[in-house]
XYZ file of C-alpha atoms in Angstrom:
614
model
C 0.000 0.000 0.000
C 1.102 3.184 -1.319
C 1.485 6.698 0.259
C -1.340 7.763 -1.552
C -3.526 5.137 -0.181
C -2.558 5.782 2.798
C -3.320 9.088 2.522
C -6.596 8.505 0.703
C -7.834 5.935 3.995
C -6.875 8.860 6.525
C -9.183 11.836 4.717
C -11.832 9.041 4.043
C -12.114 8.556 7.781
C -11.780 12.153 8.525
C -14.456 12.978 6.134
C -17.016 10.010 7.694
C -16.051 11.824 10.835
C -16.739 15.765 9.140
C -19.994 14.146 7.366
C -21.720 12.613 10.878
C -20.484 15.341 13.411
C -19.564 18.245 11.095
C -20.438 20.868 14.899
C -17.517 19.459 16.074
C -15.372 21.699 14.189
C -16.837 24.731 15.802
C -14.693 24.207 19.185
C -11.352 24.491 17.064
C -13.127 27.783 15.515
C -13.951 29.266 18.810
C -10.325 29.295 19.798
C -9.902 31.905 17.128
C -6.089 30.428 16.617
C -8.612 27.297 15.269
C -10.067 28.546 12.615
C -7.854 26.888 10.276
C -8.121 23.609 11.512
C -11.811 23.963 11.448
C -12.065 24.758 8.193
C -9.765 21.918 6.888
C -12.083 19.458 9.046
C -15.177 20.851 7.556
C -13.822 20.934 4.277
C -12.283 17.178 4.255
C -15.141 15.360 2.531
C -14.883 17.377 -0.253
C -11.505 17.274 -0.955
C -11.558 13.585 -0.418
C -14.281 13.223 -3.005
C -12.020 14.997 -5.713
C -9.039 12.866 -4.332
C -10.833 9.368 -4.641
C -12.507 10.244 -7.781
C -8.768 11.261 -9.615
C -7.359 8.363 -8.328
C -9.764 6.017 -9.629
C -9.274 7.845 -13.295
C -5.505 8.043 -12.987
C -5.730 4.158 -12.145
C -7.399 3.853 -15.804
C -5.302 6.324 -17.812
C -2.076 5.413 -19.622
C -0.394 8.845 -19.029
C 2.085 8.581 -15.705
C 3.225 11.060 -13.845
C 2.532 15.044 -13.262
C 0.355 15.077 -16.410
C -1.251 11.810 -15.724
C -2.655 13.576 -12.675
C -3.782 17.304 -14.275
C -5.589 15.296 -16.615
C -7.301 12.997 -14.047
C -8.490 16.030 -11.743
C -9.935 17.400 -15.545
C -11.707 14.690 -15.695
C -12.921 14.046 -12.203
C -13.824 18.321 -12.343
C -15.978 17.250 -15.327
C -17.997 14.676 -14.152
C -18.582 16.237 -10.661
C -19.909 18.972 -13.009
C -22.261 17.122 -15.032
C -24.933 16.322 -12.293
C -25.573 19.898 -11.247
C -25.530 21.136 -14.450
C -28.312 18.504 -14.967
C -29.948 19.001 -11.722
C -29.997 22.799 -11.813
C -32.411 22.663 -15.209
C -35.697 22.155 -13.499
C -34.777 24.420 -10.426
C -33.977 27.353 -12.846
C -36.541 27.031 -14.966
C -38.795 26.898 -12.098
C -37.575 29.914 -10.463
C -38.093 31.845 -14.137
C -41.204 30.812 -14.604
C -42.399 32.439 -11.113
C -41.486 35.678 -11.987
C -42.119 35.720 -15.770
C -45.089 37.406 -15.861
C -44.784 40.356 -13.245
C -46.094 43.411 -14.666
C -46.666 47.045 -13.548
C -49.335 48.485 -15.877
C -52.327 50.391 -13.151
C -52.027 54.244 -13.436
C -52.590 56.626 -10.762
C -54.826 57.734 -9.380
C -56.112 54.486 -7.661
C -59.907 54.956 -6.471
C -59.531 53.820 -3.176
C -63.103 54.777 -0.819
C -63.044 50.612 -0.582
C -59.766 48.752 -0.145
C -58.677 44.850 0.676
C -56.195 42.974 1.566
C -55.958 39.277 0.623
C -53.511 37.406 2.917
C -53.042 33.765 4.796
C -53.940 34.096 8.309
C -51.719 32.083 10.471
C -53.581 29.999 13.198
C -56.682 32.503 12.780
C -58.610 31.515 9.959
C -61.994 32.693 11.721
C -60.287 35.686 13.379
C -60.034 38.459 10.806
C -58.741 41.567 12.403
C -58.486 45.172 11.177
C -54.305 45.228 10.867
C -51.540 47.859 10.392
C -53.009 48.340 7.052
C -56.560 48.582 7.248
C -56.112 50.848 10.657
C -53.843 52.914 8.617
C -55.921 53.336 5.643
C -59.220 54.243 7.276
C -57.562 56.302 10.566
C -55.907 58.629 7.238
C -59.021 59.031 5.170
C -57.690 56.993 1.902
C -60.580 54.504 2.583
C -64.096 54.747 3.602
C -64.063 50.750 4.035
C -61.594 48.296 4.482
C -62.170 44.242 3.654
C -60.009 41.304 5.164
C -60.037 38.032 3.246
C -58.243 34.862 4.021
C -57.338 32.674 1.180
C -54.570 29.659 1.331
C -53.205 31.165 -1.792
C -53.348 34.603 -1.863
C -52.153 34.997 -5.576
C -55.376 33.185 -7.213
C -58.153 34.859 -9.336
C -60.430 37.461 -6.908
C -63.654 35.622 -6.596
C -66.081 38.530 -5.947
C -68.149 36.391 -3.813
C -65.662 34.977 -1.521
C -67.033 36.079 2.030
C -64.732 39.016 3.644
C -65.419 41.533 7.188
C -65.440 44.873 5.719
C -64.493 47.402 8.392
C -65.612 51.384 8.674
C -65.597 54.203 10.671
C -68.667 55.064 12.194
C -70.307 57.835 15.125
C -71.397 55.486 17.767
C -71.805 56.157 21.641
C -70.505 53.012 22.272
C -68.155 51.280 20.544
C -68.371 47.314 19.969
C -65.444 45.591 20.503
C -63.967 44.958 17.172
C -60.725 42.871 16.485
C -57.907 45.414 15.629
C -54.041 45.103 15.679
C -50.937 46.889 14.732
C -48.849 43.635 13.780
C -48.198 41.913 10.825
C -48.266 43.158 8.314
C -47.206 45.925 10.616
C -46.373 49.509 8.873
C -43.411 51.049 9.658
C -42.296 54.352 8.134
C -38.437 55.208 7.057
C -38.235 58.336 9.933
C -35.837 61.694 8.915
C -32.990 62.459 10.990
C -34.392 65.534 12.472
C -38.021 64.144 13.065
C -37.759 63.575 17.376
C -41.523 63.832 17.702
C -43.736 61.145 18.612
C -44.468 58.131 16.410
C -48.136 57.369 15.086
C -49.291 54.403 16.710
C -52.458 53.363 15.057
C -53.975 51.732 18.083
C -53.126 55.351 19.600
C -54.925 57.054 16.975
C -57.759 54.618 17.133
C -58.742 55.068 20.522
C -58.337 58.508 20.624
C -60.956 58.215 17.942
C -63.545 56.191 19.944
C -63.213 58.749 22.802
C -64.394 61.135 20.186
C -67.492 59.162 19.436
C -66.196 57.534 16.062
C -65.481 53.626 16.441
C -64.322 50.641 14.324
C -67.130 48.570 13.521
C -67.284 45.318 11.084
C -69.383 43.722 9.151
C -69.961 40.719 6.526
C -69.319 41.470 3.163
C -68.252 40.346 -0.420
C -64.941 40.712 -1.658
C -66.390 41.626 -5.232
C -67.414 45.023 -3.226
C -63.819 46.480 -3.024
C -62.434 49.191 -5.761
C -58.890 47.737 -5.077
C -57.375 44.384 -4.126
C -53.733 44.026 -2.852
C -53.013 40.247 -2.187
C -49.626 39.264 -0.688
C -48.123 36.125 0.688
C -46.232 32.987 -0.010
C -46.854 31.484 -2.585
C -44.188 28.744 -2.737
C -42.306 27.556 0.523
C -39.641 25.374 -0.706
C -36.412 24.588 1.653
C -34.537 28.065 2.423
C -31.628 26.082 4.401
C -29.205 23.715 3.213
C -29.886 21.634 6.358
C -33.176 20.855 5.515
C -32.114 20.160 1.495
C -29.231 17.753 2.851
C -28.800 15.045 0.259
C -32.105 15.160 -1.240
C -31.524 15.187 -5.193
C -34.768 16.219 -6.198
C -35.640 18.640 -3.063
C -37.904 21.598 -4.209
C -35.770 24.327 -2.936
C -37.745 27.279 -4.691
C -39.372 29.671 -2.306
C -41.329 32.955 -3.740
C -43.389 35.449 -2.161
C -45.782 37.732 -4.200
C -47.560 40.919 -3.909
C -50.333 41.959 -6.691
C -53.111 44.356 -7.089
C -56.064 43.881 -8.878
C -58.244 47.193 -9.607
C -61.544 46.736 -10.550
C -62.657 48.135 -14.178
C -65.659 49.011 -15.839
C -67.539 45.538 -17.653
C -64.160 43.668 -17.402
C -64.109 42.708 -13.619
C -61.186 42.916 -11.636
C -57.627 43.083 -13.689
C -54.494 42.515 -12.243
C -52.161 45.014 -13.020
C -49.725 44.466 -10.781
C -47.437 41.552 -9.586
C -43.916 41.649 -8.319
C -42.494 38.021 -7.283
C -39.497 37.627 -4.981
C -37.856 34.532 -5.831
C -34.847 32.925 -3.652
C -34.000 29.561 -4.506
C -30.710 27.220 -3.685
C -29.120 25.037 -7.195
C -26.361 22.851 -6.783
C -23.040 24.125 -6.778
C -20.993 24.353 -9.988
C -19.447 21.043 -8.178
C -21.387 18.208 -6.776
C -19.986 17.770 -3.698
C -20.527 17.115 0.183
C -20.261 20.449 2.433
C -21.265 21.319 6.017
C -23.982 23.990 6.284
C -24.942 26.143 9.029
C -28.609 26.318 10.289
C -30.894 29.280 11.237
C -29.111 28.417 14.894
C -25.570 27.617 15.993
C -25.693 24.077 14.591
C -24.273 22.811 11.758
C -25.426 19.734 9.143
C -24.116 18.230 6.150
C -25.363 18.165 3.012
C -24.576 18.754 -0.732
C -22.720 21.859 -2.386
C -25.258 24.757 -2.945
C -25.327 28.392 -3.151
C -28.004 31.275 -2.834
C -29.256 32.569 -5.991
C -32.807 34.989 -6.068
C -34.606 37.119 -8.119
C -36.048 40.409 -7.995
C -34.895 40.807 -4.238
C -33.649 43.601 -3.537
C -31.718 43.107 -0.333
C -31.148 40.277 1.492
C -31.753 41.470 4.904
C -35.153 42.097 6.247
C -36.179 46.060 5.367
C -38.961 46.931 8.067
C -40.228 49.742 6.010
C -40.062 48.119 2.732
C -44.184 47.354 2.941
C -44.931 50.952 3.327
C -42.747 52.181 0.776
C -44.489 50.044 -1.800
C -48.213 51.123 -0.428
C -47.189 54.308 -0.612
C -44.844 54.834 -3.623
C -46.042 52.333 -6.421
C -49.886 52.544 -5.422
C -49.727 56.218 -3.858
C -51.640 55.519 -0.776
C -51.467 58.435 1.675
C -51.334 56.371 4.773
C -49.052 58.519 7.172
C -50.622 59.346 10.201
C -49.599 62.428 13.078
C -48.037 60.989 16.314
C -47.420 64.092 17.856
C -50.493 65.353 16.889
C -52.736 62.853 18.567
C -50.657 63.010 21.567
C -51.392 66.794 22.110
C -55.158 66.054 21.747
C -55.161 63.289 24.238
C -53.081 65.830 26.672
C -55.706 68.181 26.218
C -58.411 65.540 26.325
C -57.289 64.248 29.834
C -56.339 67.936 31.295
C -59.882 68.769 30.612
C -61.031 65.750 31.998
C -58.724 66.340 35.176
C -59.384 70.084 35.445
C -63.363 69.517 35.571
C -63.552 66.816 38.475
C -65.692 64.094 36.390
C -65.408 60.355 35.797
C -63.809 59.465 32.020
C -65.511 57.790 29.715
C -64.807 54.158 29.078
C -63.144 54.536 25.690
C -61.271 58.019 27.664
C -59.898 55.611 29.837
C -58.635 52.973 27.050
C -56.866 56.187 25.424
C -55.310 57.598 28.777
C -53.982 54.045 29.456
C -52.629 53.606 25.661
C -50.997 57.065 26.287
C -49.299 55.946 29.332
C -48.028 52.477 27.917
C -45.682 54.166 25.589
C -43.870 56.141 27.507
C -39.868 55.070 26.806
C -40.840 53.061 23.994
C -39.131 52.916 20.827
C -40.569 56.213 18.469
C -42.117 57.507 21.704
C -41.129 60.445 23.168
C -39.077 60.796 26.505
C -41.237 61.145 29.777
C -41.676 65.334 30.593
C -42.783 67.247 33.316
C -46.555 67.289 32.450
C -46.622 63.323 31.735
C -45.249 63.458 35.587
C -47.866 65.541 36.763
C -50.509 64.147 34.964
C -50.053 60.406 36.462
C -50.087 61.957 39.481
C -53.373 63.767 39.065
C -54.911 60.037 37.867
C -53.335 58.271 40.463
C -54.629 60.896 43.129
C -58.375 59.944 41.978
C -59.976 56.288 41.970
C -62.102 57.496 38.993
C -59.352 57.520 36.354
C -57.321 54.026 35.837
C -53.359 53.555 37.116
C -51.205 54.580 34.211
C -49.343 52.038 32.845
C -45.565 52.185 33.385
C -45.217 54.105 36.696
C -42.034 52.066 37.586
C -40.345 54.657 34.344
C -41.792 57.675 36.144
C -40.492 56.849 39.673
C -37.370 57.224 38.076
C -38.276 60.055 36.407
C -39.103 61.395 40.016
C -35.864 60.643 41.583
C -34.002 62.245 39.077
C -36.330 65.412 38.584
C -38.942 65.690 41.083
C -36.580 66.486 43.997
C -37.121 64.912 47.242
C -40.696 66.523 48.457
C -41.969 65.446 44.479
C -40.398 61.760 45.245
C -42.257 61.652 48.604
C -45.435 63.323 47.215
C -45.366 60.579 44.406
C -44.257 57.674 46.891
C -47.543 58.647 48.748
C -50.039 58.375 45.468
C -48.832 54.912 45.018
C -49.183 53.129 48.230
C -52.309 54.786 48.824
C -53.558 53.270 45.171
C -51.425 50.155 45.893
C -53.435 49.988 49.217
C -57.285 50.523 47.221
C -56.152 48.174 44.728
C -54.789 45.237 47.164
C -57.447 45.534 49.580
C -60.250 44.317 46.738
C -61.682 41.060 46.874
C -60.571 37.876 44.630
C -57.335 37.273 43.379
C -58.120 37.403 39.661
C -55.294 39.055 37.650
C -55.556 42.699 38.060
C -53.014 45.155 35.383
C -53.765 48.263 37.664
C -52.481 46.473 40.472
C -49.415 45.437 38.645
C -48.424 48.856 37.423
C -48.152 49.790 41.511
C -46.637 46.935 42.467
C -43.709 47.414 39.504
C -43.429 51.033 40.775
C -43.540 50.527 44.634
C -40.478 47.855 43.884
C -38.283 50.686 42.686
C -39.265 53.118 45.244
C -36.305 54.329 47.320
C -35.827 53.132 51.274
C -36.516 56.607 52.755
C -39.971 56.854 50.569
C -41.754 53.959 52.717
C -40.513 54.868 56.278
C -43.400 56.989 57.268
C -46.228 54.059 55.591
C -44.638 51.394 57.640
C -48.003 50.747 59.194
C -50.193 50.309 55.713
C -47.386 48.186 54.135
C -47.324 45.693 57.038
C -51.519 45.757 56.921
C -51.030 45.412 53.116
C -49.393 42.228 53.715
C -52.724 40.504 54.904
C -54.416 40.606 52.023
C -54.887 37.473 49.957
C -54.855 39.298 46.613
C -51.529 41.543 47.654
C -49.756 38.152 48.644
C -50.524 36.759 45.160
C -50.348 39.319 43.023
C -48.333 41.828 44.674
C -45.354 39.918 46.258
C -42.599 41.897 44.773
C -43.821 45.401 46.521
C -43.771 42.776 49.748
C -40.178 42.167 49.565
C -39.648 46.081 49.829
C -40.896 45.525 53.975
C -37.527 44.760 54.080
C -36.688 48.641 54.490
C -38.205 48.027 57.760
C -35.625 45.836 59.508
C -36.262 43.563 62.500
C -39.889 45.416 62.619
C -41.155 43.343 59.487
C -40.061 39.963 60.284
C -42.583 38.317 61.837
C -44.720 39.592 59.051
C -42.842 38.282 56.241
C -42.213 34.882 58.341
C -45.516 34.485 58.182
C -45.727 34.881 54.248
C -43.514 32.297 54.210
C -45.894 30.069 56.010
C -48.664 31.163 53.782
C -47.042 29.523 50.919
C -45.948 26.952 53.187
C -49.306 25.858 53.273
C -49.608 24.458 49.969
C -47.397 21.665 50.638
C -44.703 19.735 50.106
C -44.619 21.278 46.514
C -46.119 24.201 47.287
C -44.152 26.105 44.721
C -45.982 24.370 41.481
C -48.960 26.972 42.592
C -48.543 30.946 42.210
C -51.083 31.379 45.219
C -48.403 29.674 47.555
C -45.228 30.269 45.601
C -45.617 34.118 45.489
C -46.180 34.711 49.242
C -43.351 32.198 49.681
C -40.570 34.257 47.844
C -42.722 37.486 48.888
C -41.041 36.947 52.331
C -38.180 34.909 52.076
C -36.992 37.682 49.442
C -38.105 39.990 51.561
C -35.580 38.691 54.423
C -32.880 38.322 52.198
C -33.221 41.843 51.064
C -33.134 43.381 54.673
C -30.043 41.264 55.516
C -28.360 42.548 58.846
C -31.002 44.568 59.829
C -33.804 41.647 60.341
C -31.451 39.263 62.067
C -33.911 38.002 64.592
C -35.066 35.820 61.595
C -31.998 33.783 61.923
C -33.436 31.705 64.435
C -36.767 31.049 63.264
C -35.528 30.281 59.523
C -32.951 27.679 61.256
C -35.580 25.952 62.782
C -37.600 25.385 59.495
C -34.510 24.409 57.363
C -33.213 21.950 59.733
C -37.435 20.346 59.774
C -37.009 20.297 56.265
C -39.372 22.688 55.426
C -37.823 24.627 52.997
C -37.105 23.959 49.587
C -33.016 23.689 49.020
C -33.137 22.336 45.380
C -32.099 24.821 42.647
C -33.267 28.344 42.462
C -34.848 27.806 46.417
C -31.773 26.926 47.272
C -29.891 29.383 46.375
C -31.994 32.192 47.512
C -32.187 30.313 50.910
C -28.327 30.297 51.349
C -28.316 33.730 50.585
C -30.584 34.683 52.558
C -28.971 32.847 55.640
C -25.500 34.286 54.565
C -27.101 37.772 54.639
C -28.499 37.480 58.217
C -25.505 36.342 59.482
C -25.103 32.782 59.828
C -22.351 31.233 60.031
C -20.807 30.538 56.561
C -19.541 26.136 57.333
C -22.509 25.873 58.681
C -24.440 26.946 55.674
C -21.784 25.653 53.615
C -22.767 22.243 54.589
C -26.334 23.247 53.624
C -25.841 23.747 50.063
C -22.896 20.851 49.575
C -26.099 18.263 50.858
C -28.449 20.105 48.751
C -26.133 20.224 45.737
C -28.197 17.176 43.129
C -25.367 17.321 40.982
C -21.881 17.493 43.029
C -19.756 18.534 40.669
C -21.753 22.139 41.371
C -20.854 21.852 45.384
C -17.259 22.324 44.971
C -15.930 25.065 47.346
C -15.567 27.100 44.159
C -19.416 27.089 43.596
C -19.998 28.623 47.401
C -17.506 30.890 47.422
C -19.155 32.580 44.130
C -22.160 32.324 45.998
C -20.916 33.708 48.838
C -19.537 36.661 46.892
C -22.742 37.207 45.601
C -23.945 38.145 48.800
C -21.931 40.840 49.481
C -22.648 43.076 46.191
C -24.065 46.611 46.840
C -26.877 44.677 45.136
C -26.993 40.970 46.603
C -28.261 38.301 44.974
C -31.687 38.483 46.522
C -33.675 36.763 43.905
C -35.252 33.614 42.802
């Protein structure tokens, strides 16, 4: 046996190895010095594929030597060359064929007063909901009515009869409660570098509507009612990834999505004049050959040779604002609508409210709340002085709902309000936190988790002088459920709170030997044992009590429980062996009870901000 067959044997095995476990090359590669290596391991089976196949030729032609072996890797480049070439055919034609008849032939102006939108609803087939689009379109005035259709195939003939909800504006003094959303297709517009007001939110818009007395209402129609119909949607999946092609020969691996309109004309019906098809599609290599692929994730799979090929898409990365260019370029839809401007009429809408002492309406309060919720989001503006003052107005009256996001304008407080604001504010939400908490039931309750989100990030000093109301507060059912987390903060009490959040531990206790499968025991559980960890030093007269249970075996050690428990034993003082001891007999797996592991937990403890949490 020759070097060469020696040679060949070693890449063979190194390429079964590369072809079964290709994700082992990726440790090499994360050593940066790697990389190399990994790419030599990964790129074996090909190589060895060439090899074998020019050996086998060489073996059969007469010529020796150096040109014996050019003309064998000819050869062997040939044939590997032939089968793609072959294979490719279909796949191209295919692709071709998808986009061959796109056309762009409607002229401007489109008549719009009734629009629809064809598209494949996901999981909702019975659920059609007034979207991005549709809000957009009637909220701006381009449509008087808007119709949602559902078809599996949104690029097939309009059938005028096919059943659609139309949707419309309409004066109302109640609104019904029609299905609207701002996702998908969700419109976002390209911003300018110097626009820093407030985004439109149709949602926003919407409800800010409704308080005006003009609501979204739907009805049952016919799709043969609209003036235009834009379809859009998949219309092909094929196999995007390598992974999933793997060896397959014959694997459709052609995916388009397309987008037409179809305007309807006088006698003829509806004509489709336009249709724009993004093709992407994955042909074999100009080589047939083996090659390791990566995955949507971190893994890797093997597979043959291909490469990305597509047609009429523009870039390959996802372009946000690429749905309302084309709505309002190509068709020349005006579909913008004024953020800044509906946020000054709500202002005024809820100063007036505020200013005259009466309850809001019910769609007032929807808006208010909306209002609220994007504060410090994205395309939102920055919290002011008057959003400040006005969720203090709100939360000094139990006619107007708790503003979402209080927990930003605590912090807004501490930073701006000065320390009589801070304590002023602190005030409005315990004495809300305290109306809220006190209500029967323990049914999920938003309000209540606003307050409890902003009481957690109160400061110390702000809850001294409510000690009373937040120990009382403790009592109730509802607060030990759903309001655990502003619990924990009794630990700016000290040694005073103990006993109370001792016995929030038993509450949960209660429930049993897995008591912590149930949020009505688990939350009062962690309510107080967080709360203890949290006051550290200052509530050591818990020490003894907590002892007690641990050594009965009341208290979950496994885990997260664990953790928090040593922690929270560290923090009051115990003595480190013996808790040491604790967590190497609690430890499941003991490679994690190494003195390593407590130390780091150990460390933990002592951080300007422990780790006090589950």
């Amino acid at each position: 046996m020759g070097r060469i067959e020696i040679f060949l044997i070693a890449a063979g095995v190194v390429s079964l190895l590369s072809l079964a476990a290709p994700e082992l090359g990726i440790l090499p590669a994360i050593t940066i010095i790697g990389i190399p290596l990994a790419f030599a391991y990964w790129f074996t089976p090909a190589f060895f594929t060439v090899a074998l196949l020019a050996y086998i030729i060489y073996r059969f032609l007469p010529l020796p030597g150096m040109v014996g072996g050019a003309v064998s890797l000819i050869f062997a480049g040939v044939l590997l060359a032939i089968p793609p070439y072959l294979l490719n055919m279909p796949i191209l034609s295919k692709a071709a064929s998808l986009a061959k008849e796109d056309r762009d032939t409607f002229q401007l102006p489109l008549k719009t007063d009734v629009l629809a939108n064809r598209e494949k609803f996901r999981f909702r087939k019975d659920g059609n909901r007034c979207d991005g689009v549709c809000l957009h379109a009637l909220l701006s005035g381009t449509a008087k009515r808007f119709l949602v259709a559902h078809m599996d195939n949104p690029s097939g003939d309009i059938v005028p009869d096919q059943d659609v909800t139309a949707f419309h504006l309409e004066n109302r003094e109640v609104c019904p409660s029609t299905q609207a959303k701002t996702g998908e297709p969700k419109l976002e517009f390209l911003r300018s570098k110097g626009d820093k007001g407030r985004t439109a939110d149709p949602l926003e818009s919407l409800k800010l509507r409704a308080a005006e007395g003009v609501c979204l209402v739907s009805a049952p129609a016919k799709l043969g009612e609209a003036d235009v119909v834009i379809s859009r949607g998949l219309i092909t999946p094929g196999v995007r990834w390598n992974t999933r092609a793997g060896y397959g020969l014959f694997n459709d691996t052609v995916s388009a999505e397309r987008t037409s309109v179809h305007v309807k004309t006088a006698g003829e019906g509806f004509k489709e004049t336009y249709r724009a098809t993004e093709v992407r599609y994955r042909p074999f290599a100009w080589l047939l050959l083996p090659a390791a692929s990566m995955s949507s994730g971190p893994s890797l799979h093997s597979g043959w040779w291909r490469r990305q090929a597509k047609i009429n898409v523009k870039s390959r990365y996802h372009n946000p604002t690429e749905w309302a260019e084309f709505l309002t370029g190509p068709l020349g839809l005006d579909l913008k609508l004024e953020g800044e401007d509906t946020k000054q009429k709500t202002l005024v809408k809820l100063r007036r409210r505020l200013d005259e002492g009466t309850s809001p309406s019910a769609a007032e309060r929807a808006l208010f709340v909306q209002y609220f919720n994007r504060l410090e989001q994205r395309g939102a503006t920055r919290i002011e002085r008057q959003d400040f003052d006005l969720a203090s107005r709100m939360l000094a009256s139990t006619e107007y709902p708790v503003p979402p996001k209080l927990h930003y304008l605590v912090a807004y407080a501490e930073r701006e309000a000065g320390p009589d604001g801070l304590e002023q504010f602190a005030d409005l939400l315990i004495d809300r936190l305290i109306e809220r908490g006190r209500q029967p039931g323990t049914e999920r309750d938003e309000q209540l988790r606003h307050l409890v989100l902003a009481v957690n990030r109160l400061p110390d000093r702000t809850l001294q002088d409510r000690r009373d109301d937040m120990l009382a507060l403790a009592r109730s059912p509802r607060m030990q459920v759903q309001g655990y987390t502003a619990l924990q903060r009794l630990a700016a009490y000290g040694d005073t709170a103990v006993p109370t959040l001792l016995a929030l531990m038993e509450v949960g206790l209660e429930g049993g030997e897995h008591f912590y499968r149930k949020n009505q025991f688990q939350h009062p559980y962690l309510g107080g044992l967080v709360g203890l960890c949290r006051a550290g030093h200052t509530a050591q007269s818990a020490l003894d009590p907590l002892r007690r249970m641990s050594e009965a075996g009341r208290l979950p050690q496994h885990a997260g429980y664990g953790r928090l428990l040593f922690t929270t034993l560290l923090r009051l003082g115990e003595d480190p062996e013996r808790v040491r001891a604790l967590f190497v007999a609690a430890a499941r797996n003991k490679a994690n009870a190494t003195d390593k592991h407590f130390e780091r937990l150990e460390a933990r403890t002592k951080r300007i901000k422990p780790a006090c949490y589950y």
